[in-house]
Amino acid sequence: MHVPDGFLDAPTSVVTGVVAAGGIAVALRGARRELDDRTAPMAGLVATFVFAGQMVNFPVGAGTSGHLMGGALAAVLVGPWTGVLAVAVVLVVQALMMADGGITALGTNVTLLSLVAVGVGWLVFTGLRAVLPKRLSMVPFAAGGGALVSVPAAALVFTGLFAVGGTAPVDTGTLLAAMLGWHTLIGVGEAVVTFLVVGSVIAVRPDLVYGARPLLGSRPLEIRPSGMQG
């Protein structure tokens, strides 16, 4: 969903730029509480994975495209604030080095793909984690649910921005149907990818999954019988 230059008018782009800058500033403060010797290396891996995932684009129409976002995945693996920063770094690199998304639309893209996708993904994840059984095996399901909702949520916010300041000759209702239709399908794919990745990490190193840490302290103690000694 990389928005190109000129797709939104200048006032709307300025407002989203201010929102993005404010969100990044808040995330920088919040990330200080999340980053540790486990989260910091994971943040780099998450950014690399999100970068690769966003390179696969699906044309939606009117100059826009859809792709995996990775917001929920980033939030669950490294925390919401660090996740915002990781996705934002990916977007900046893509805009400056690969012309994927416009420079003047960078604030819009950060707002949609970093702030909205990560924020919605994390809120849905924590809500599902609270109501699902308190087991590590449920974390991938909650993460998948967050990913499923986060993608069409970002598409919905984009359509709202277009309704306010869109410059392309596209009917808002038509764009809404196209964006939600495509991004609901993309959300299903992202949910599957997020479920698999989070589940794989939990199977090996659950302590590396930020969203699983509250459950680690409540894991039942397993006492395994030792061998008989003669």
Tab-separated table of C-alpha atoms in Angstrom:
chain	number	residue	atom	x	y	z
A	1	MET	CA	0.000	0.000	0.000
A	2	HIS	CA	2.810	2.420	-0.784
A	3	VAL	CA	1.214	5.764	-1.627
A	4	PRO	CA	2.989	7.566	-4.501
A	5	ASP	CA	3.794	11.277	-4.701
A	6	GLY	CA	0.864	13.467	-5.649
A	7	PHE	CA	-1.854	10.945	-4.804
A	8	LEU	CA	-2.911	13.074	-1.828
A	9	ASP	CA	-2.921	16.871	-1.807
A	10	ALA	CA	-0.300	18.923	0.011
A	11	PRO	CA	-2.332	19.727	3.180
A	12	THR	CA	-3.184	16.064	3.728
A	13	SER	CA	0.417	15.011	3.128
A	14	VAL	CA	1.647	17.644	5.585
A	15	VAL	CA	-0.796	16.490	8.262
A	16	THR	CA	0.187	12.847	7.871
A	17	GLY	CA	3.839	13.905	7.938
A	18	VAL	CA	3.292	15.630	11.281
A	19	VAL	CA	1.415	12.597	12.617
A	20	ALA	CA	4.206	10.294	11.447
A	21	ALA	CA	6.917	12.460	13.024
A	22	GLY	CA	5.015	12.607	16.300
A	23	GLY	CA	4.436	8.867	16.269
A	24	ILE	CA	8.105	8.146	15.636
A	25	ALA	CA	9.105	10.473	18.474
A	26	VAL	CA	6.788	8.657	20.877
A	27	ALA	CA	8.012	5.278	19.608
A	28	LEU	CA	11.632	6.273	20.240
A	29	ARG	CA	10.782	6.875	23.888
A	30	GLY	CA	8.726	3.714	24.195
A	31	ALA	CA	11.354	1.539	22.539
A	32	ARG	CA	13.769	2.285	25.365
A	33	ARG	CA	11.579	0.130	27.624
A	34	GLU	CA	11.417	-2.713	25.101
A	35	LEU	CA	14.955	-2.997	23.780
A	36	ASP	CA	17.230	-5.430	25.579
A	37	ASP	CA	19.818	-8.025	24.631
A	38	ARG	CA	17.087	-10.192	23.090
A	39	THR	CA	14.923	-7.580	21.396
A	40	ALA	CA	17.679	-5.552	19.725
A	41	PRO	CA	18.987	-8.353	17.448
A	42	MET	CA	15.425	-9.433	16.675
A	43	ALA	CA	14.554	-5.905	15.543
A	44	GLY	CA	17.105	-6.119	12.754
A	45	LEU	CA	15.815	-9.512	11.645
A	46	VAL	CA	12.235	-8.268	11.724
A	47	ALA	CA	13.114	-5.237	9.590
A	48	THR	CA	14.814	-7.502	7.053
A	49	PHE	CA	11.829	-9.850	6.920
A	50	VAL	CA	9.348	-6.975	6.557
A	51	PHE	CA	11.496	-5.449	3.803
A	52	ALA	CA	11.458	-8.716	1.862
A	53	GLY	CA	7.727	-9.218	2.394
A	54	GLN	CA	6.829	-5.742	1.196
A	55	MET	CA	8.729	-6.246	-2.043
A	56	VAL	CA	5.948	-8.526	-3.324
A	57	ASN	CA	3.314	-6.101	-4.650
A	58	PHE	CA	-0.215	-6.674	-5.952
A	59	PRO	CA	-1.688	-3.880	-8.136
A	60	VAL	CA	-4.948	-2.521	-6.727
A	61	GLY	CA	-5.575	0.340	-9.121
A	62	ALA	CA	-5.240	4.111	-9.481
A	63	GLY	CA	-1.505	3.950	-8.837
A	64	THR	CA	-1.756	2.044	-5.553
A	65	SER	CA	-0.630	-1.456	-4.694
A	66	GLY	CA	-1.107	-3.969	-1.944
A	67	HIS	CA	1.458	-6.158	-0.199
A	68	LEU	CA	2.262	-7.810	3.076
A	69	MET	CA	2.777	-5.185	5.786
A	70	GLY	CA	4.368	-7.021	8.697
A	71	GLY	CA	3.038	-4.612	11.327
A	72	ALA	CA	1.474	-7.209	13.615
A	73	LEU	CA	4.443	-9.527	13.195
A	74	ALA	CA	6.859	-6.768	14.175
A	75	ALA	CA	4.757	-5.779	17.199
A	76	VAL	CA	4.469	-9.331	18.512
A	77	LEU	CA	8.141	-10.201	18.022
A	78	VAL	CA	9.842	-7.033	19.272
A	79	GLY	CA	7.105	-4.927	20.904
A	80	PRO	CA	4.816	-2.233	19.483
A	81	TRP	CA	7.170	0.729	19.849
A	82	THR	CA	10.187	-1.069	18.447
A	83	GLY	CA	7.934	-2.526	15.757
A	84	VAL	CA	6.894	0.975	14.690
A	85	LEU	CA	10.544	1.973	14.343
A	86	ALA	CA	11.507	-1.191	12.458
A	87	VAL	CA	8.744	-0.762	9.872
A	88	ALA	CA	9.431	2.978	9.574
A	89	VAL	CA	13.113	2.306	8.811
A	90	VAL	CA	12.056	-0.119	6.075
A	91	LEU	CA	9.775	2.512	4.536
A	92	VAL	CA	12.467	5.181	4.581
A	93	VAL	CA	14.969	2.865	2.866
A	94	GLN	CA	12.396	1.850	0.267
A	95	ALA	CA	11.478	5.464	-0.497
A	96	LEU	CA	15.045	6.786	-0.704
A	97	MET	CA	16.835	3.851	-2.297
A	98	MET	CA	14.172	2.091	-4.353
A	99	ALA	CA	11.568	4.768	-5.133
A	100	ASP	CA	8.919	2.534	-3.569
A	101	GLY	CA	6.488	5.130	-2.258
A	102	GLY	CA	6.957	8.839	-2.780
A	103	ILE	CA	9.222	11.154	-0.786
A	104	THR	CA	6.412	13.657	-0.185
A	105	ALA	CA	4.145	10.721	0.719
A	106	LEU	CA	6.613	9.236	3.198
A	107	GLY	CA	4.673	10.627	6.148
A	108	THR	CA	1.492	9.060	4.786
A	109	ASN	CA	3.151	5.691	4.286
A	110	VAL	CA	4.693	5.737	7.755
A	111	THR	CA	1.326	6.646	9.243
A	112	LEU	CA	-0.463	3.807	7.428
A	113	LEU	CA	2.078	0.987	7.356
A	114	SER	CA	3.919	1.719	10.576
A	115	LEU	CA	1.617	3.505	13.014
A	116	VAL	CA	-1.768	2.096	11.976
A	117	ALA	CA	-0.716	-1.425	10.998
A	118	VAL	CA	1.517	-1.950	14.029
A	119	GLY	CA	-0.882	-0.237	16.431
A	120	VAL	CA	-3.995	-2.093	15.293
A	121	GLY	CA	-2.108	-5.376	15.063
A	122	TRP	CA	-0.826	-5.010	18.630
A	123	LEU	CA	-4.201	-3.978	20.072
A	124	VAL	CA	-5.983	-6.922	18.451
A	125	PHE	CA	-3.193	-9.265	19.528
A	126	THR	CA	-3.317	-8.177	23.171
A	127	GLY	CA	-7.113	-8.377	23.166
A	128	LEU	CA	-7.052	-11.930	21.830
A	129	ARG	CA	-4.231	-12.899	24.179
A	130	ALA	CA	-6.364	-11.741	27.094
A	131	VAL	CA	-9.382	-13.882	26.175
A	132	LEU	CA	-7.654	-16.974	24.797
A	133	PRO	CA	-6.336	-19.683	27.133
A	134	LYS	CA	-3.136	-18.540	28.813
A	135	ARG	CA	-0.871	-20.901	26.901
A	136	LEU	CA	2.082	-20.225	24.642
A	137	SER	CA	0.420	-22.249	21.908
A	138	MET	CA	-2.267	-19.561	21.676
A	139	VAL	CA	0.187	-16.730	20.946
A	140	PRO	CA	0.525	-17.533	17.217
A	141	PHE	CA	-3.270	-17.552	16.878
A	142	ALA	CA	-3.519	-14.141	18.560
A	143	ALA	CA	-0.708	-12.832	16.356
A	144	GLY	CA	-2.455	-14.124	13.247
A	145	GLY	CA	-5.668	-12.421	14.320
A	146	GLY	CA	-3.818	-9.139	14.774
A	147	ALA	CA	-2.316	-9.441	11.308
A	148	LEU	CA	-5.683	-10.283	9.753
A	149	VAL	CA	-7.291	-7.098	11.097
A	150	SER	CA	-4.330	-4.738	10.719
A	151	VAL	CA	-4.096	-4.930	6.930
A	152	PRO	CA	-7.682	-3.913	6.013
A	153	ALA	CA	-7.590	-1.385	8.877
A	154	ALA	CA	-4.679	0.409	7.198
A	155	ALA	CA	-6.531	0.229	3.869
A	156	LEU	CA	-9.596	1.771	5.497
A	157	VAL	CA	-7.578	4.660	6.946
A	158	PHE	CA	-5.975	5.236	3.554
A	159	THR	CA	-9.397	5.449	1.920
A	160	GLY	CA	-10.423	8.006	4.526
A	161	LEU	CA	-7.361	10.098	3.743
A	162	PHE	CA	-8.146	9.857	0.037
A	163	ALA	CA	-11.724	10.988	0.671
A	164	VAL	CA	-10.329	14.090	2.388
A	165	GLY	CA	-7.403	14.950	0.125
A	166	GLY	CA	-7.271	12.597	-2.835
A	167	THR	CA	-6.167	14.060	-6.154
A	168	ALA	CA	-6.661	11.103	-8.508
A	169	PRO	CA	-9.885	10.933	-10.555
A	170	VAL	CA	-11.174	7.856	-8.712
A	171	ASP	CA	-14.542	7.455	-7.044
A	172	THR	CA	-14.070	7.012	-3.292
A	173	GLY	CA	-16.609	4.204	-3.112
A	174	THR	CA	-14.883	2.315	-5.906
A	175	LEU	CA	-11.510	2.785	-4.241
A	176	LEU	CA	-12.902	1.638	-0.882
A	177	ALA	CA	-14.300	-1.554	-2.391
A	178	ALA	CA	-11.043	-2.293	-4.198
A	179	MET	CA	-8.808	-1.535	-1.232
A	180	LEU	CA	-10.841	-3.479	1.320
A	181	GLY	CA	-11.416	-6.377	-1.047
A	182	TRP	CA	-7.761	-6.805	-1.953
A	183	HIS	CA	-6.413	-6.078	1.508
A	184	THR	CA	-8.807	-8.476	3.198
A	185	LEU	CA	-7.335	-11.204	1.012
A	186	ILE	CA	-3.823	-9.942	1.714
A	187	GLY	CA	-4.731	-9.897	5.415
A	188	VAL	CA	-5.551	-13.595	5.270
A	189	GLY	CA	-2.149	-14.304	3.717
A	190	GLU	CA	-0.422	-12.091	6.265
A	191	ALA	CA	-2.251	-13.871	9.087
A	192	VAL	CA	-0.945	-17.223	7.861
A	193	VAL	CA	2.623	-15.925	7.510
A	194	THR	CA	2.497	-14.268	10.942
A	195	PHE	CA	1.093	-17.418	12.550
A	196	LEU	CA	3.831	-19.569	11.034
A	197	VAL	CA	6.706	-17.229	11.874
A	198	VAL	CA	5.613	-16.552	15.461
A	199	GLY	CA	4.842	-20.219	16.009
A	200	SER	CA	8.271	-21.229	14.700
A	201	VAL	CA	10.099	-18.815	16.997
A	202	ILE	CA	8.029	-19.848	20.011
A	203	ALA	CA	8.786	-23.503	19.344
A	204	VAL	CA	12.522	-22.798	19.601
A	205	ARG	CA	12.985	-19.659	21.726
A	206	PRO	CA	9.736	-18.378	23.248
A	207	ASP	CA	11.702	-15.816	25.247
A	208	LEU	CA	12.534	-14.027	21.983
A	209	VAL	CA	8.861	-13.283	21.301
A	210	TYR	CA	8.001	-10.043	23.080
A	211	GLY	CA	4.276	-10.718	23.023
A	212	ALA	CA	4.755	-14.112	24.683
A	213	ARG	CA	6.783	-12.912	27.657
A	214	PRO	CA	3.795	-12.272	29.969
A	215	LEU	CA	2.933	-15.962	29.635
A	216	LEU	CA	6.399	-17.302	30.347
A	217	GLY	CA	6.147	-16.615	34.062
A	218	SER	CA	2.848	-18.480	34.293
A	219	ARG	CA	4.040	-21.649	32.566
A	220	PRO	CA	3.408	-24.714	34.733
A	221	LEU	CA	6.474	-26.330	36.225
A	222	GLU	CA	7.296	-29.588	34.472
A	223	ILE	CA	8.999	-32.206	36.646
A	224	ARG	CA	10.464	-34.973	34.613
A	225	PRO	CA	11.374	-38.228	36.403
A	226	SER	CA	15.073	-38.970	36.439
A	227	GLY	CA	16.491	-42.366	35.629
A	228	MET	CA	16.692	-45.045	38.334
A	229	GLN	CA	19.964	-45.292	40.093
A	230	GLY	CA	21.268	-48.681	41.227
